[in-house]
Amino acid sequence: MPKTKFFSVIVTFLVCYLFWILITWSLNIEELIAGAVVSLLVALFASRFFIHTGKMRMANPIRLFSLIWYCLVIFMEELAKANWDMAKRVFSRGPNINPGIVKVPVDVHSEYGLSMLANSITMTPGTITMDIVEEDGRNYFYIHWIDVADGRPEEAGEIIKGRMEKWTRRIWE
Amino acid sequence: MLILRILIDVLLVGGCFFALAGTLGVLRMPDSFSRMQASTNIPTFGLLGIVLAALLYAIFMEHNAAMAVKVLIIGGFVLLTNPIVGNTLSRAAYKYGIRPKKPMVQDDYGRDEADER
């Protein structure tokens, strides 16, 4: 698909160039030319890892704003709760942990949504996504959990993912 | 100005507190997976507090936009790359055969891998 490839190279180039300008923070003509050359090289080699489909999902303003809202509010709340919980565990007397690996079903189908949810789960202290598998058309996460409160897959998923899964679906599907 | 100074100091101390919690966790937890869990404290809230403090300092004390943008980019990239490392490290450790001394409460990953063999 040459058209999708061209499109993805352009988008990757623009993102790389934006970061170049932000980091150098100068509008010197030499810096701009060097940045363009480097960004173009990077875009040619890395675009196939960066963009897989030609759908412009983030051009929809509702999706873009819900992504920003998710990052700044929903995710921060989950992060605060988990961080505080983890700090309490560390400072408590004796090993106050109960670790295990649970398998949790996930109702997200798009590639970007899956990776965003998996990385959100890994980032909250207390849970790490270890692997993603697909069985019979449904995706499952293997999650290492520091305190297994419930071993059943559905209930464990409800506790771990909580609101994050709902928001991921809203943003990416 | 004094209020701003106090806010920056509070954010710095908060970030340091969570970084301390993460470091102590790495030392105190009994097995490698739990150590990894505790260390996630450092790049999330530890980093966030310090980045926010640096951002406020750059904007209101130094009046330096370049510094503020750089601080933001550093924070963003650490937040983006940290979970990927955590995921890869934990899976690699598990596949290499590292298990906690005290058996885990539940081990679905090991169970399903045994089924495949």
Coordinates of C-alpha atoms in Angstrom, one line a residue:
Chain A
M1 CA 0.0 0.0 0.0
P2 CA 2.1 2.9 -1.2
K3 CA -0.4 5.5 -0.2
T4 CA -0.6 4.4 3.5
K5 CA 3.2 4.2 3.5
F6 CA 3.6 7.7 2.2
F7 CA 1.1 9.0 4.7
S8 CA 2.8 7.3 7.6
V9 CA 6.2 8.6 6.6
I10 CA 4.8 12.1 6.5
V11 CA 3.2 11.8 10.0
T12 CA 6.4 10.3 11.5
F13 CA 8.5 13.1 9.9
L14 CA 6.2 15.8 11.4
V15 CA 6.3 14.3 14.9
C16 CA 10.1 13.9 14.8
Y17 CA 10.6 17.4 13.5
L18 CA 8.3 18.8 16.2
F19 CA 10.4 17.2 18.9
W20 CA 13.6 18.4 17.3
I21 CA 12.4 22.0 17.3
L22 CA 11.1 21.7 20.9
I23 CA 14.4 20.3 22.2
T24 CA 16.8 22.6 20.3
W25 CA 14.4 25.6 20.9
S26 CA 15.9 27.7 18.2
L27 CA 14.7 28.9 14.8
N28 CA 18.3 29.1 13.4
I29 CA 18.2 28.1 9.7
E30 CA 21.1 25.6 10.1
E31 CA 19.4 23.8 13.0
L32 CA 16.2 23.6 11.0
I33 CA 17.8 22.1 7.9
A34 CA 19.8 19.6 10.0
G35 CA 16.6 18.6 11.9
A36 CA 14.7 18.1 8.6
V37 CA 17.4 15.8 7.2
V38 CA 17.6 13.7 10.4
S39 CA 13.8 13.6 10.8
L40 CA 13.4 12.4 7.2
L41 CA 16.0 9.6 7.7
V42 CA 14.3 8.5 10.9
A43 CA 10.9 8.7 9.3
L44 CA 11.9 6.5 6.3
F45 CA 13.3 3.7 8.6
A46 CA 10.9 3.9 11.6
S47 CA 7.5 4.8 10.1
R48 CA 6.5 1.2 9.7
F49 CA 6.8 0.7 13.4
F50 CA 5.1 3.9 14.3
I51 CA 1.9 3.8 12.2
H52 CA 0.2 0.6 11.1
T53 CA -3.1 1.8 9.7
G54 CA -4.3 4.7 7.6
K55 CA -7.2 5.5 9.9
M56 CA -7.0 9.0 11.3
R57 CA -8.5 8.3 14.7
M58 CA -7.0 11.2 16.5
A59 CA -8.4 13.7 14.0
N60 CA -11.7 13.4 15.8
P61 CA -11.6 16.1 18.5
I62 CA -13.8 14.2 21.0
R63 CA -11.3 11.3 20.9
L64 CA -8.3 13.7 21.3
F65 CA -9.9 15.4 24.2
S66 CA -10.9 12.2 25.9
L67 CA -7.3 11.0 25.5
I68 CA -6.0 14.2 27.2
W69 CA -8.6 13.9 29.9
Y70 CA -7.6 10.2 30.5
C71 CA -3.9 11.1 30.8
L72 CA -4.3 14.1 33.1
V73 CA -7.2 13.1 35.3
I74 CA -8.4 9.5 35.2
F75 CA -4.9 7.9 35.0
M76 CA -3.5 10.3 37.6
E77 CA -6.1 9.3 40.1
E78 CA -5.4 5.6 39.6
L79 CA -1.7 6.4 39.8
A80 CA -2.1 8.3 43.1
K81 CA -4.1 5.5 44.7
A82 CA -1.7 2.8 43.6
N83 CA 1.4 4.8 44.6
W84 CA 0.1 5.6 48.1
D85 CA -0.8 1.9 48.5
M86 CA 2.6 0.8 47.4
A87 CA 4.4 3.2 49.7
K88 CA 2.3 2.0 52.6
R89 CA 3.3 -1.6 51.8
V90 CA 7.0 -0.7 51.7
F91 CA 7.0 1.2 55.0
S92 CA 4.8 -1.4 56.8
R93 CA 6.4 -3.8 59.2
G94 CA 7.0 -7.3 57.9
P95 CA 6.4 -8.5 54.3
N96 CA 2.9 -7.3 53.7
I97 CA 2.6 -8.8 50.2
N98 CA 0.7 -11.6 48.5
P99 CA 2.1 -11.9 45.0
G100 CA 0.8 -14.0 42.1
I101 CA 0.1 -14.0 38.4
V102 CA -3.6 -13.8 37.2
K103 CA -5.0 -14.2 33.7
V104 CA -7.5 -11.5 32.9
P105 CA -9.8 -11.2 29.9
V106 CA -9.8 -7.8 28.1
D107 CA -12.5 -6.5 25.8
V108 CA -10.3 -4.2 23.7
H109 CA -9.5 -5.2 20.1
S110 CA -7.5 -2.5 18.4
E111 CA -3.7 -2.7 18.6
Y112 CA -3.1 0.8 20.0
G113 CA -5.8 0.3 22.6
L114 CA -4.3 -3.0 23.8
S115 CA -0.8 -1.5 24.1
M116 CA -2.1 1.6 25.9
L117 CA -4.1 -0.5 28.4
A118 CA -1.2 -2.8 29.0
N119 CA 1.2 0.0 29.5
S120 CA -1.2 1.8 31.8
I121 CA -1.4 -1.3 33.9
T122 CA 2.3 -1.7 34.0
M123 CA 2.8 1.8 35.1
T124 CA 0.6 1.7 38.1
P125 CA 2.7 0.4 41.0
G126 CA 1.5 -3.1 42.1
T127 CA 0.6 -4.5 38.7
I128 CA 2.8 -5.5 35.7
T129 CA 1.5 -6.9 32.5
M130 CA 3.7 -9.8 31.5
D131 CA 2.2 -11.1 28.3
I132 CA -0.8 -10.7 25.9
V133 CA -2.4 -13.7 24.3
E134 CA -5.3 -14.2 22.0
E135 CA -7.6 -17.2 22.5
D136 CA -10.8 -17.8 20.5
G137 CA -11.0 -14.2 19.4
R138 CA -10.6 -12.8 22.9
N139 CA -7.6 -11.1 24.3
Y140 CA -6.1 -12.0 27.7
F141 CA -3.4 -10.3 29.8
Y142 CA -1.2 -12.1 32.2
I143 CA -0.7 -9.7 35.1
H144 CA 1.7 -10.0 38.0
W145 CA -0.1 -8.6 41.0
I146 CA 1.5 -7.8 44.3
D147 CA -1.6 -8.4 46.3
V148 CA -3.9 -11.0 44.9
A149 CA -7.2 -10.0 46.4
D150 CA -9.3 -12.2 44.1
G151 CA -8.1 -15.1 42.0
R152 CA -11.1 -15.3 39.6
P153 CA -10.4 -13.8 36.2
E154 CA -13.4 -11.4 35.8
E155 CA -13.3 -10.1 39.4
A156 CA -9.5 -9.6 39.3
G157 CA -9.9 -7.7 36.0
E158 CA -12.5 -5.5 37.5
I159 CA -10.2 -4.6 40.4
I160 CA -7.1 -4.1 38.3
K161 CA -8.4 -2.4 35.2
G162 CA -11.3 -0.6 36.7
R163 CA -12.1 2.6 34.8
M164 CA -9.0 2.4 32.6
E165 CA -10.5 -0.3 30.3
K166 CA -13.7 1.7 29.7
W167 CA -11.7 4.8 28.8
T168 CA -9.4 2.9 26.5
R169 CA -12.4 1.5 24.6
R170 CA -13.9 5.0 24.4
I171 CA -10.7 6.4 22.9
W172 CA -9.6 3.8 20.5
E173 CA -12.7 2.0 19.3
Chain B
M1 CA 6.6 34.5 45.4
L2 CA 6.9 32.9 48.8
I3 CA 3.8 30.7 48.2
L4 CA 5.3 29.6 44.9
R5 CA 8.6 28.7 46.7
I6 CA 6.7 26.7 49.3
L7 CA 4.7 24.9 46.6
I8 CA 7.9 24.0 44.7
D9 CA 9.6 22.7 47.9
V10 CA 6.5 20.6 48.8
L11 CA 6.5 19.0 45.3
L12 CA 10.2 18.3 45.6
V13 CA 9.9 16.7 49.0
G14 CA 6.9 14.7 47.8
G15 CA 8.8 13.4 44.8
C16 CA 11.8 12.5 47.0
F17 CA 9.4 10.7 49.4
F18 CA 8.1 8.4 46.7
A19 CA 11.6 7.9 45.3
L20 CA 12.7 6.8 48.8
A21 CA 9.7 4.5 49.0
G22 CA 10.7 2.9 45.7
T23 CA 14.3 2.5 46.7
L24 CA 13.4 1.0 50.1
G25 CA 11.0 -1.3 48.4
V26 CA 13.7 -2.6 46.1
L27 CA 15.8 -3.4 49.2
R28 CA 13.0 -4.9 51.3
M29 CA 10.9 -7.0 49.0
P30 CA 11.6 -10.7 49.0
D31 CA 11.6 -11.7 45.3
S32 CA 12.6 -10.1 42.0
F33 CA 9.0 -9.5 40.7
S34 CA 7.9 -7.7 43.8
R35 CA 11.1 -5.6 43.7
M36 CA 10.2 -4.6 40.2
Q37 CA 6.7 -3.6 41.4
A38 CA 8.1 -1.5 44.2
S39 CA 10.5 0.3 41.9
T40 CA 7.6 1.5 39.8
N41 CA 7.1 4.1 42.5
I42 CA 10.2 6.0 41.4
P43 CA 9.4 6.8 37.7
T44 CA 5.8 7.6 38.4
F45 CA 5.1 9.8 41.4
G46 CA 8.8 10.4 42.3
L47 CA 9.5 11.7 38.8
L48 CA 6.2 13.5 38.5
G49 CA 6.7 15.5 41.7
I50 CA 10.2 16.5 40.7
V51 CA 9.3 17.3 37.1
L52 CA 6.3 19.5 38.2
A53 CA 8.6 21.3 40.7
A54 CA 11.2 21.9 37.9
L55 CA 8.5 23.1 35.6
L56 CA 7.1 25.6 38.0
Y57 CA 10.7 26.8 38.8
A58 CA 11.5 27.2 35.1
I59 CA 8.3 29.1 34.3
F60 CA 7.9 31.4 37.3
M61 CA 11.4 31.8 38.7
E62 CA 13.7 31.6 35.7
H63 CA 11.2 32.8 33.0
N64 CA 12.9 30.3 30.6
A65 CA 10.6 28.6 28.1
A66 CA 13.3 26.4 26.7
M67 CA 14.0 24.9 30.1
A68 CA 10.3 24.3 30.8
V69 CA 9.8 22.5 27.5
K70 CA 12.9 20.3 28.0
V71 CA 11.7 19.4 31.5
L72 CA 8.3 18.4 30.1
I73 CA 9.9 16.3 27.3
I74 CA 12.2 14.5 29.8
G75 CA 9.2 13.7 32.0
G76 CA 7.1 12.5 29.0
F77 CA 9.8 10.2 27.7
V78 CA 10.6 8.6 31.0
L79 CA 6.9 8.0 31.5
L80 CA 6.6 6.5 28.0
T81 CA 9.6 4.2 28.1
N82 CA 9.3 2.9 31.7
P83 CA 6.4 0.5 31.3
I84 CA 8.0 -1.1 28.2
V85 CA 11.1 -1.9 30.2
G86 CA 9.0 -3.3 33.1
N87 CA 7.0 -5.5 30.8
T88 CA 10.1 -6.9 29.0
L89 CA 12.2 -7.4 32.1
S90 CA 9.5 -9.3 34.0
R91 CA 8.7 -11.6 31.1
A92 CA 12.4 -12.3 30.4
A93 CA 13.0 -13.0 34.1
Y94 CA 10.0 -15.4 34.1
K95 CA 11.0 -17.2 30.9
Y96 CA 14.6 -17.5 32.2
G97 CA 13.3 -19.5 35.1
I98 CA 13.4 -17.1 38.0
R99 CA 10.8 -17.9 40.6
P100 CA 10.2 -16.4 44.1
K101 CA 11.4 -18.6 47.0
K102 CA 8.0 -18.5 48.6
P103 CA 5.6 -19.8 45.9
M104 CA 3.2 -17.4 44.4
V105 CA -0.4 -17.5 45.5
Q106 CA -1.5 -18.1 42.0
D107 CA 0.5 -18.7 38.8
D108 CA -1.7 -18.7 35.7
Y109 CA 1.3 -18.0 33.4
G110 CA 3.2 -21.1 34.6
R111 CA 0.0 -23.2 34.4
D112 CA -0.8 -22.3 30.8
E113 CA 2.8 -22.7 29.7
A114 CA 2.9 -26.2 31.2
D115 CA -0.3 -27.0 29.3
E116 CA 1.4 -26.1 26.0
R117 CA 4.3 -28.4 26.5

